PDB file of C-alpha atoms in Angstrom:
ATOM      1  CA  MET A   1     -17.193 -74.881  -1.281  1.00 74.00           C
ATOM      2  CA  SER A   2     -15.744 -78.328  -3.173  1.00 78.00           C
ATOM      3  CA  THR A   3     -13.477 -77.815  -5.689  1.00 83.00           C
ATOM      4  CA  GLU A   4     -15.639 -79.819  -8.108  1.00 80.00           C
ATOM      5  CA  SER A   5     -18.235 -76.963  -7.271  1.00 81.00           C
ATOM      6  CA  LEU A   6     -15.661 -74.204  -8.563  1.00 88.00           C
ATOM      7  CA  LEU A   7     -14.743 -76.495 -11.516  1.00 86.00           C
ATOM      8  CA  LEU A   8     -18.054 -76.438 -13.004  1.00 84.00           C
ATOM      9  CA  ILE A   9     -18.775 -73.324 -12.780  1.00 89.00           C
ATOM     10  CA  GLY A  10     -14.823 -72.563 -14.061  1.00 88.00           C
ATOM     11  CA  GLY A  11     -16.419 -74.759 -17.647  1.00 86.00           C
ATOM     12  CA  LEU A  12     -19.280 -72.594 -17.400  1.00 85.00           C
ATOM     13  CA  ALA A  13     -17.377 -69.342 -17.620  1.00 88.00           C
ATOM     14  CA  ILE A  14     -15.517 -70.341 -20.591  1.00 87.00           C
ATOM     15  CA  LEU A  15     -18.853 -71.994 -22.407  1.00 82.00           C
ATOM     16  CA  ASP A  16     -19.721 -68.109 -21.446  1.00 84.00           C
ATOM     17  CA  MET A  17     -16.748 -66.869 -22.993  1.00 85.00           C
ATOM     18  CA  PHE A  18     -17.742 -67.056 -26.682  1.00 80.00           C
ATOM     19  CA  SER A  19     -20.551 -65.219 -26.673  1.00 80.00           C
ATOM     20  CA  PRO A  20     -20.859 -64.032 -30.355  1.00 79.00           C
ATOM     21  CA  ALA A  21     -22.653 -60.822 -29.244  1.00 83.00           C
ATOM     22  CA  ILE A  22     -19.816 -60.118 -27.205  1.00 89.00           C
ATOM     23  CA  ILE A  23     -17.070 -61.106 -29.755  1.00 89.00           C
ATOM     24  CA  GLY A  24     -19.215 -59.798 -32.860  1.00 87.00           C
ATOM     25  CA  VAL A  25     -19.454 -56.276 -31.577  1.00 90.00           C
ATOM     26  CA  THR A  26     -15.609 -56.480 -30.781  1.00 92.00           C
ATOM     27  CA  VAL A  27     -14.363 -57.416 -33.895  1.00 92.00           C
ATOM     28  CA  TYR A  28     -17.045 -55.144 -35.863  1.00 91.00           C
ATOM     29  CA  VAL A  29     -15.471 -51.656 -33.937  1.00 92.00           C
ATOM     30  CA  LEU A  30     -11.766 -53.195 -34.546  1.00 93.00           C
ATOM     31  CA  LEU A  31     -11.878 -53.855 -38.431  1.00 91.00           C
ATOM     32  CA  VAL A  32     -15.032 -50.430 -38.655  1.00 90.00           C
ATOM     33  CA  ALA A  33     -14.155 -47.648 -36.167  1.00 89.00           C
ATOM     34  CA  LYS A  34     -11.471 -45.626 -36.972  1.00 82.00           C
ATOM     35  CA  LYS A  35     -10.487 -44.165 -33.858  1.00 86.00           C
ATOM     36  CA  GLN A  36     -10.820 -44.775 -29.711  1.00 90.00           C
ATOM     37  CA  GLN A  37     -11.270 -47.756 -30.303  1.00 91.00           C
ATOM     38  CA  SER A  38     -10.100 -49.116 -26.625  1.00 93.00           C
ATOM     39  CA  ARG A  39     -12.573 -46.564 -25.220  1.00 94.00           C
ATOM     40  CA  LEU A  40     -15.492 -47.726 -27.085  1.00 94.00           C
ATOM     41  CA  LEU A  41     -14.567 -51.098 -26.950  1.00 94.00           C
ATOM     42  CA  LEU A  42     -14.342 -50.518 -22.872  1.00 95.00           C
ATOM     43  CA  ALA A  43     -17.208 -48.900 -22.918  1.00 95.00           C
ATOM     44  CA  TYR A  44     -19.579 -52.185 -24.219  1.00 95.00           C
ATOM     45  CA  LEU A  45     -17.404 -54.356 -22.422  1.00 96.00           C
ATOM     46  CA  THR A  46     -18.057 -52.509 -18.779  1.00 96.00           C
ATOM     47  CA  THR A  47     -21.692 -52.411 -19.422  1.00 96.00           C
ATOM     48  CA  VAL A  48     -22.266 -56.060 -20.397  1.00 95.00           C
ATOM     49  CA  ALA A  49     -19.996 -57.335 -17.122  1.00 95.00           C
ATOM     50  CA  LEU A  50     -21.950 -54.718 -14.778  1.00 96.00           C
ATOM     51  CA  PHE A  51     -25.383 -55.821 -16.156  1.00 94.00           C
ATOM     52  CA  TYR A  52     -24.616 -59.224 -15.987  1.00 94.00           C
ATOM     53  CA  PHE A  53     -23.007 -58.881 -12.064  1.00 95.00           C
ATOM     54  CA  CYS A  54     -26.052 -57.215 -10.914  1.00 93.00           C
ATOM     55  CA  THR A  55     -28.144 -59.093 -12.569  1.00 91.00           C
ATOM     56  CA  GLY A  56     -25.789 -61.870 -10.441  1.00 91.00           C
ATOM     57  CA  ILE A  57     -26.871 -60.652  -7.280  1.00 91.00           C
ATOM     58  CA  PHE A  58     -30.476 -60.124  -7.897  1.00 88.00           C
ATOM     59  CA  LEU A  59     -30.325 -63.279  -8.493  1.00 86.00           C
ATOM     60  CA  MET A  60     -28.231 -64.218  -5.754  1.00 87.00           C
ATOM     61  CA  LEU A  61     -30.320 -62.447  -3.320  1.00 84.00           C
ATOM     62  CA  GLY A  62     -33.589 -63.331  -4.617  1.00 74.00           C
ATOM     63  CA  LEU A  63     -33.516 -67.116  -5.797  1.00 56.00           C
ATOM     64  CA  ASP A  64     -32.819 -67.990  -1.745  1.00 54.00           C
ATOM     65  CA  VAL A  65     -36.284 -67.093  -1.168  1.00 52.00           C
ATOM     66  CA  VAL A  66     -37.017 -69.833  -3.954  1.00 50.00           C
ATOM     67  CA  PHE A  67     -34.911 -72.053  -3.960  1.00 52.00           C
ATOM     68  CA  ASP A  68     -34.547 -72.767   0.391  1.00 53.00           C
ATOM     69  CA  PRO A  69     -38.224 -74.281   0.476  1.00 53.00           C
ATOM     70  CA  ILE A  70     -37.272 -76.671  -2.555  1.00 50.00           C
ATOM     71  CA  ALA A  71     -33.868 -77.629  -0.987  1.00 51.00           C
ATOM     72  CA  ASN A  72     -35.028 -78.682   2.157  1.00 53.00           C
ATOM     73  CA  ALA A  73     -38.232 -80.975   0.919  1.00 48.00           C
ATOM     74  CA  LEU A  74     -35.267 -82.541  -1.812  1.00 45.00           C
ATOM     75  CA  ASN A  75     -33.177 -85.490  -0.982  1.00 46.00           C
ATOM     76  CA  SER A  76     -29.962 -85.640  -2.953  1.00 54.00           C
ATOM     77  CA  HIS A  77     -31.536 -88.376  -4.831  1.00 64.00           C
ATOM     78  CA  SER A  78     -34.489 -86.079  -6.261  1.00 64.00           C
ATOM     79  CA  ALA A  79     -32.116 -83.460  -6.478  1.00 60.00           C
ATOM     80  CA  ARG A  80     -30.162 -85.691  -9.085  1.00 65.00           C
ATOM     81  CA  LEU A  81     -33.145 -86.961 -10.946  1.00 73.00           C
ATOM     82  CA  VAL A  82     -34.518 -83.165 -11.404  1.00 67.00           C
ATOM     83  CA  MET A  83     -30.361 -81.980 -12.687  1.00 66.00           C
ATOM     84  CA  THR A  84     -30.471 -85.318 -15.330  1.00 74.00           C
ATOM     85  CA  ILE A  85     -33.897 -84.947 -16.391  1.00 76.00           C
ATOM     86  CA  VAL A  86     -33.204 -81.135 -17.301  1.00 72.00           C
ATOM     87  CA  GLY A  87     -29.516 -81.904 -18.399  1.00 70.00           C
ATOM     88  CA  ALA A  88     -31.209 -84.604 -21.098  1.00 78.00           C
ATOM     89  CA  ILE A  89     -33.701 -81.924 -22.145  1.00 78.00           C
ATOM     90  CA  LEU A  90     -30.802 -79.971 -23.449  1.00 69.00           C
ATOM     91  CA  PHE A  91     -28.996 -82.310 -24.116  1.00 68.00           C
ATOM     92  CA  ILE A  92     -32.082 -83.822 -26.905  1.00 77.00           C
ATOM     93  CA  GLY A  93     -32.977 -80.299 -27.426  1.00 72.00           C
ATOM     94  CA  SER A  94     -29.227 -78.587 -29.131  1.00 63.00           C
ATOM     95  CA  TRP A  95     -29.395 -80.997 -31.930  1.00 65.00           C
ATOM     96  CA  LEU A  96     -33.020 -79.775 -32.564  1.00 66.00           C
ATOM     97  CA  VAL A  97     -32.195 -75.980 -33.089  1.00 57.00           C
ATOM     98  CA  PRO A  98     -32.852 -75.369 -36.145  1.00 58.00           C
ATOM     99  CA  LYS A  99     -30.298 -73.842 -38.430  1.00 55.00           C
ATOM    100  CA  LYS A 100     -31.333 -70.387 -39.188  1.00 52.00           C
ATOM    101  CA  LYS A 101     -29.209 -67.610 -41.184  1.00 50.00           C
ATOM    102  CA  THR A 102     -28.808 -63.807 -39.404  1.00 50.00           C
ATOM    103  CA  SER A 103     -27.742 -60.745 -40.232  1.00 51.00           C
ATOM    104  CA  GLY A 104     -24.429 -60.649 -38.455  1.00 57.00           C
ATOM    105  CA  SER A 105     -24.363 -59.876 -34.465  1.00 64.00           C
ATOM    106  CA  PRO A 106     -25.487 -56.652 -33.139  1.00 73.00           C
ATOM    107  CA  LYS A 107     -23.581 -53.117 -34.300  1.00 77.00           C
ATOM    108  CA  PRO A 108     -23.614 -49.596 -32.894  1.00 80.00           C
ATOM    109  CA  LYS A 109     -25.445 -46.769 -34.281  1.00 76.00           C
ATOM    110  CA  SER A 110     -22.486 -44.764 -34.199  1.00 81.00           C
ATOM    111  CA  PHE A 111     -19.059 -45.180 -32.928  1.00 88.00           C
ATOM    112  CA  SER A 112     -19.746 -42.657 -29.338  1.00 90.00           C
ATOM    113  CA  ILE A 113     -19.299 -44.029 -25.724  1.00 92.00           C
ATOM    114  CA  GLU A 114     -23.324 -43.153 -24.878  1.00 92.00           C
ATOM    115  CA  ALA A 115     -23.920 -45.945 -28.592  1.00 91.00           C
ATOM    116  CA  MET A 116     -21.647 -48.266 -26.894  1.00 93.00           C
ATOM    117  CA  ILE A 117     -23.116 -48.624 -23.514  1.00 92.00           C
ATOM    118  CA  ALA A 118     -26.544 -48.112 -25.412  1.00 91.00           C
ATOM    119  CA  LEU A 119     -25.670 -51.363 -27.235  1.00 90.00           C
ATOM    120  CA  GLY A 120     -24.145 -53.282 -23.953  1.00 90.00           C
ATOM    121  CA  PHE A 121     -27.364 -52.808 -22.219  1.00 90.00           C
ATOM    122  CA  THR A 122     -29.451 -53.416 -24.678  1.00 88.00           C
ATOM    123  CA  THR A 123     -27.567 -56.692 -25.726  1.00 85.00           C
ATOM    124  CA  SER A 124     -27.662 -57.752 -22.254  1.00 88.00           C
ATOM    125  CA  LEU A 125     -31.348 -57.233 -21.687  1.00 83.00           C
ATOM    126  CA  LEU A 126     -32.149 -59.395 -25.125  1.00 76.00           C
ATOM    127  CA  GLU A 127     -29.946 -62.289 -24.506  1.00 78.00           C
ATOM    128  CA  VAL A 128     -29.219 -62.895 -20.723  1.00 76.00           C
ATOM    129  CA  ALA A 129     -32.809 -64.994 -20.895  1.00 65.00           C
ATOM    130  CA  THR A 130     -30.836 -67.457 -22.670  1.00 67.00           C
ATOM    131  CA  ALA A 131     -27.771 -67.320 -20.913  1.00 79.00           C
ATOM    132  CA  LEU A 132     -28.414 -70.259 -19.785  1.00 78.00           C
ATOM    133  CA  PRO A 133     -24.282 -70.754 -18.295  1.00 84.00           C
ATOM    134  CA  TYR A 134     -25.020 -67.937 -16.328  1.00 89.00           C
ATOM    135  CA  PHE A 135     -28.203 -69.825 -14.507  1.00 84.00           C
ATOM    136  CA  ALA A 136     -26.050 -72.793 -14.205  1.00 83.00           C
ATOM    137  CA  THR A 137     -23.886 -71.229 -12.403  1.00 89.00           C
ATOM    138  CA  ILE A 138     -26.258 -69.166  -9.999  1.00 86.00           C
ATOM    139  CA  GLY A 139     -27.868 -72.309  -9.256  1.00 81.00           C
ATOM    140  CA  ILE A 140     -25.109 -74.278  -8.728  1.00 84.00           C
ATOM    141  CA  LEU A 141     -23.932 -71.141  -5.763  1.00 87.00           C
ATOM    142  CA  THR A 142     -27.213 -70.681  -4.511  1.00 82.00           C
ATOM    143  CA  SER A 143     -27.588 -74.571  -3.714  1.00 79.00           C
ATOM    144  CA  ASN A 144     -24.245 -74.599  -2.214  1.00 82.00           C
ATOM    145  CA  HIS A 145     -25.347 -71.280   0.981  1.00 81.00           C
ATOM    146  CA  LEU A 146     -22.672 -69.238   0.298  1.00 86.00           C
ATOM    147  CA  ALA A 147     -22.080 -66.343   2.326  1.00 88.00           C
ATOM    148  CA  PHE A 148     -22.352 -62.899   0.709  1.00 89.00           C
ATOM    149  CA  TYR A 149     -18.211 -62.733   0.680  1.00 90.00           C
ATOM    150  CA  GLU A 150     -18.196 -66.197  -0.734  1.00 91.00           C
ATOM    151  CA  TRP A 151     -20.216 -66.094  -3.738  1.00 92.00           C
ATOM    152  CA  LEU A 152     -19.233 -62.409  -4.547  1.00 94.00           C
ATOM    153  CA  PRO A 153     -16.049 -62.209  -5.934  1.00 95.00           C
ATOM    154  CA  ILE A 154     -17.143 -66.198  -7.911  1.00 95.00           C
ATOM    155  CA  ILE A 155     -19.833 -64.101  -9.654  1.00 95.00           C
ATOM    156  CA  ALA A 156     -17.024 -60.977 -10.691  1.00 95.00           C
ATOM    157  CA  GLY A 157     -14.701 -64.059 -11.937  1.00 95.00           C
ATOM    158  CA  TYR A 158     -17.058 -65.153 -14.033  1.00 95.00           C
ATOM    159  CA  ASN A 159     -18.005 -61.833 -15.738  1.00 94.00           C
ATOM    160  CA  LEU A 160     -14.193 -61.270 -15.633  1.00 95.00           C
ATOM    161  CA  ILE A 161     -13.882 -64.553 -17.715  1.00 94.00           C
ATOM    162  CA  MET A 162     -16.795 -63.810 -20.053  1.00 92.00           C
ATOM    163  CA  ILE A 163     -14.851 -60.978 -21.945  1.00 94.00           C
ATOM    164  CA  THR A 164     -11.578 -62.117 -21.322  1.00 95.00           C
ATOM    165  CA  PRO A 165     -11.623 -62.888 -25.350  1.00 93.00           C
ATOM    166  CA  ALA A 166     -12.841 -59.770 -26.055  1.00 94.00           C
ATOM    167  CA  ILE A 167     -10.441 -57.814 -24.146  1.00 96.00           C
ATOM    168  CA  ILE A 168      -7.572 -60.044 -25.643  1.00 95.00           C
ATOM    169  CA  LEU A 169      -8.469 -59.603 -29.190  1.00 94.00           C
ATOM    170  CA  LEU A 170      -8.665 -55.883 -28.429  1.00 94.00           C
ATOM    171  CA  GLY A 171      -4.506 -56.422 -27.168  1.00 94.00           C
ATOM    172  CA  LEU A 172      -3.521 -58.036 -29.883  1.00 94.00           C
ATOM    173  CA  HIS A 173      -4.855 -55.674 -32.514  1.00 93.00           C
ATOM    174  CA  ILE A 174      -3.354 -52.548 -30.026  1.00 92.00           C
ATOM    175  CA  LEU A 175      -0.311 -54.520 -30.473  1.00 92.00           C
ATOM    176  CA  PHE A 176      -0.214 -56.259 -34.019  1.00 91.00           C
ATOM    177  CA  ARG A 177      -2.543 -53.808 -35.438  1.00 87.00           C
ATOM    178  CA  ARG A 178      -1.351 -54.616 -39.562  1.00 84.00           C
ATOM    179  CA  PHE A 179      -1.723 -58.125 -39.019  1.00 89.00           C
ATOM    180  CA  MET A 180      -4.721 -58.622 -37.356  1.00 90.00           C
ATOM    181  CA  THR A 181      -7.669 -56.929 -40.516  1.00 89.00           C
ATOM    182  CA  THR A 182      -7.487 -60.999 -41.736  1.00 91.00           C
ATOM    183  CA  PRO A 183      -7.894 -63.050 -39.163  1.00 91.00           C
ATOM    184  CA  LEU A 184     -10.457 -60.668 -37.306  1.00 91.00           C
ATOM    185  CA  ARG A 185     -12.361 -61.012 -41.163  1.00 90.00           C
ATOM    186  CA  LYS A 186     -12.215 -64.525 -40.154  1.00 87.00           C
ATOM    187  CA  ILE A 187     -13.613 -64.370 -36.581  1.00 85.00           C
ATOM    188  CA  GLN A 188     -16.190 -61.822 -38.299  1.00 82.00           C
ATOM    189  CA  ALA A 189     -17.373 -64.498 -41.052  1.00 80.00           C
ATOM    190  CA  LEU A 190     -17.542 -66.915 -38.100  1.00 75.00           C
ATOM    191  CA  PHE A 191     -19.845 -65.707 -35.905  1.00 69.00           C
ATOM    192  CA  ASP A 192     -22.212 -64.006 -38.952  1.00 64.00           C
ATOM    193  CA  LYS A 193     -22.836 -67.684 -39.959  1.00 61.00           C
ATOM    194  CA  SER A 194     -25.624 -68.377 -37.828  1.00 51.00           C
ATOM    195  CA  THR A 195     -26.837 -67.614 -34.124  1.00 52.00           C
ATOM    196  CA  SER A 196     -28.457 -70.839 -33.442  1.00 52.00           C
ATOM    197  CA  SER A 197     -25.353 -72.818 -34.015  1.00 56.00           C
ATOM    198  CA  ALA A 198     -23.720 -70.937 -30.866  1.00 57.00           C
ATOM    199  CA  LEU A 199     -27.204 -71.429 -28.949  1.00 58.00           C
ATOM    200  CA  SER A 200     -27.286 -75.152 -29.582  1.00 64.00           C
ATOM    201  CA  TRP A 201     -23.440 -75.483 -28.933  1.00 57.00           C
ATOM    202  CA  VAL A 202     -24.600 -73.853 -25.066  1.00 61.00           C
ATOM    203  CA  MET A 203     -27.539 -75.986 -25.247  1.00 65.00           C
ATOM    204  CA  PHE A 204     -25.264 -78.883 -25.972  1.00 66.00           C
ATOM    205  CA  LEU A 205     -22.301 -78.329 -22.891  1.00 61.00           C
ATOM    206  CA  VAL A 206     -24.544 -77.403 -20.160  1.00 65.00           C
ATOM    207  CA  GLY A 207     -26.847 -80.513 -20.978  1.00 69.00           C
ATOM    208  CA  LEU A 208     -23.874 -82.546 -20.808  1.00 67.00           C
ATOM    209  CA  ILE A 209     -22.718 -80.635 -17.188  1.00 65.00           C
ATOM    210  CA  LEU A 210     -25.855 -81.613 -16.285  1.00 64.00           C
ATOM    211  CA  LEU A 211     -26.402 -85.573 -17.093  1.00 68.00           C
ATOM    212  CA  MET A 212     -22.456 -85.864 -15.686  1.00 65.00           C
ATOM    213  CA  ASN A 213     -23.754 -83.878 -12.223  1.00 62.00           C
ATOM    214  CA  GLY A 214     -26.111 -85.673 -11.866  1.00 60.00           C
ATOM    215  CA  GLY A 215     -24.799 -89.501 -12.337  1.00 57.00           C
ATOM    216  CA  MET A 216     -25.489 -90.264 -15.606  1.00 54.00           C
ATOM    217  CA  ILE A 217     -22.411 -89.746 -17.306  1.00 53.00           C
TER     218      ILE A 217
END
C-alpha cells in the first residue's frame, strides 16, 4: 500500500477523532459521574471501537464482491472522475447543511457498566450510516486489494485513533481533576451547540480530500 494512501487514511482517522458523540459522552461522564469514571468510560469507548472495528471487517469482507467488478470495469481516468464528482457533491453539500440547535450530546440512562455499553452500541448504530471518513477509508482499503493481515491492523489503528481524544481527556482528568472542570464545561458547551456544524465540517474535509485525490486540486 502506498504512503499516499496511508497518509490519506490517517487524515480521515483524524477527522473521526472529533466525534461529537464520543467526546460529548466522555465529557458528560467526567463532569457528572461521581465514581467509577474510568470503568464507565472504558466500557463505552471499548463498545464503540469494537462496533466500528467489526463493521469495518464486515464491510471489507463483503465489499470485494461489490467493488471488484466495478474496479475492473473502470479505468483510472473514470475512477478519478467518479471520485471528483463525489468529492464535489460533499464539498458543495457541506455549505448547505442546515444549522439547527440540539438538546445536547447523548447521555446514559444511568451510570452503570451495562448502561454505558448500551449507550455505546446505540450511538454507534445510529451514527454509523453518517460515518463518511470511515466509509472512505474502507473504500480506499478495498480498492488496494490488500490481504487480510494487511488491512486488519489498519482498521484497528483507525479505531484507536478515533477514541484517542476521549482517552486523553480521561487521563488529564485523572491527573489534574481539580483543574479540569472549567475546560470540560467549555468543551461540553462547544459540542452541544450543533450537530449539523460537525457534519458540515466532515463533509467539507472529506470532499476536499476526494477532490485532491481525484486530481481536481
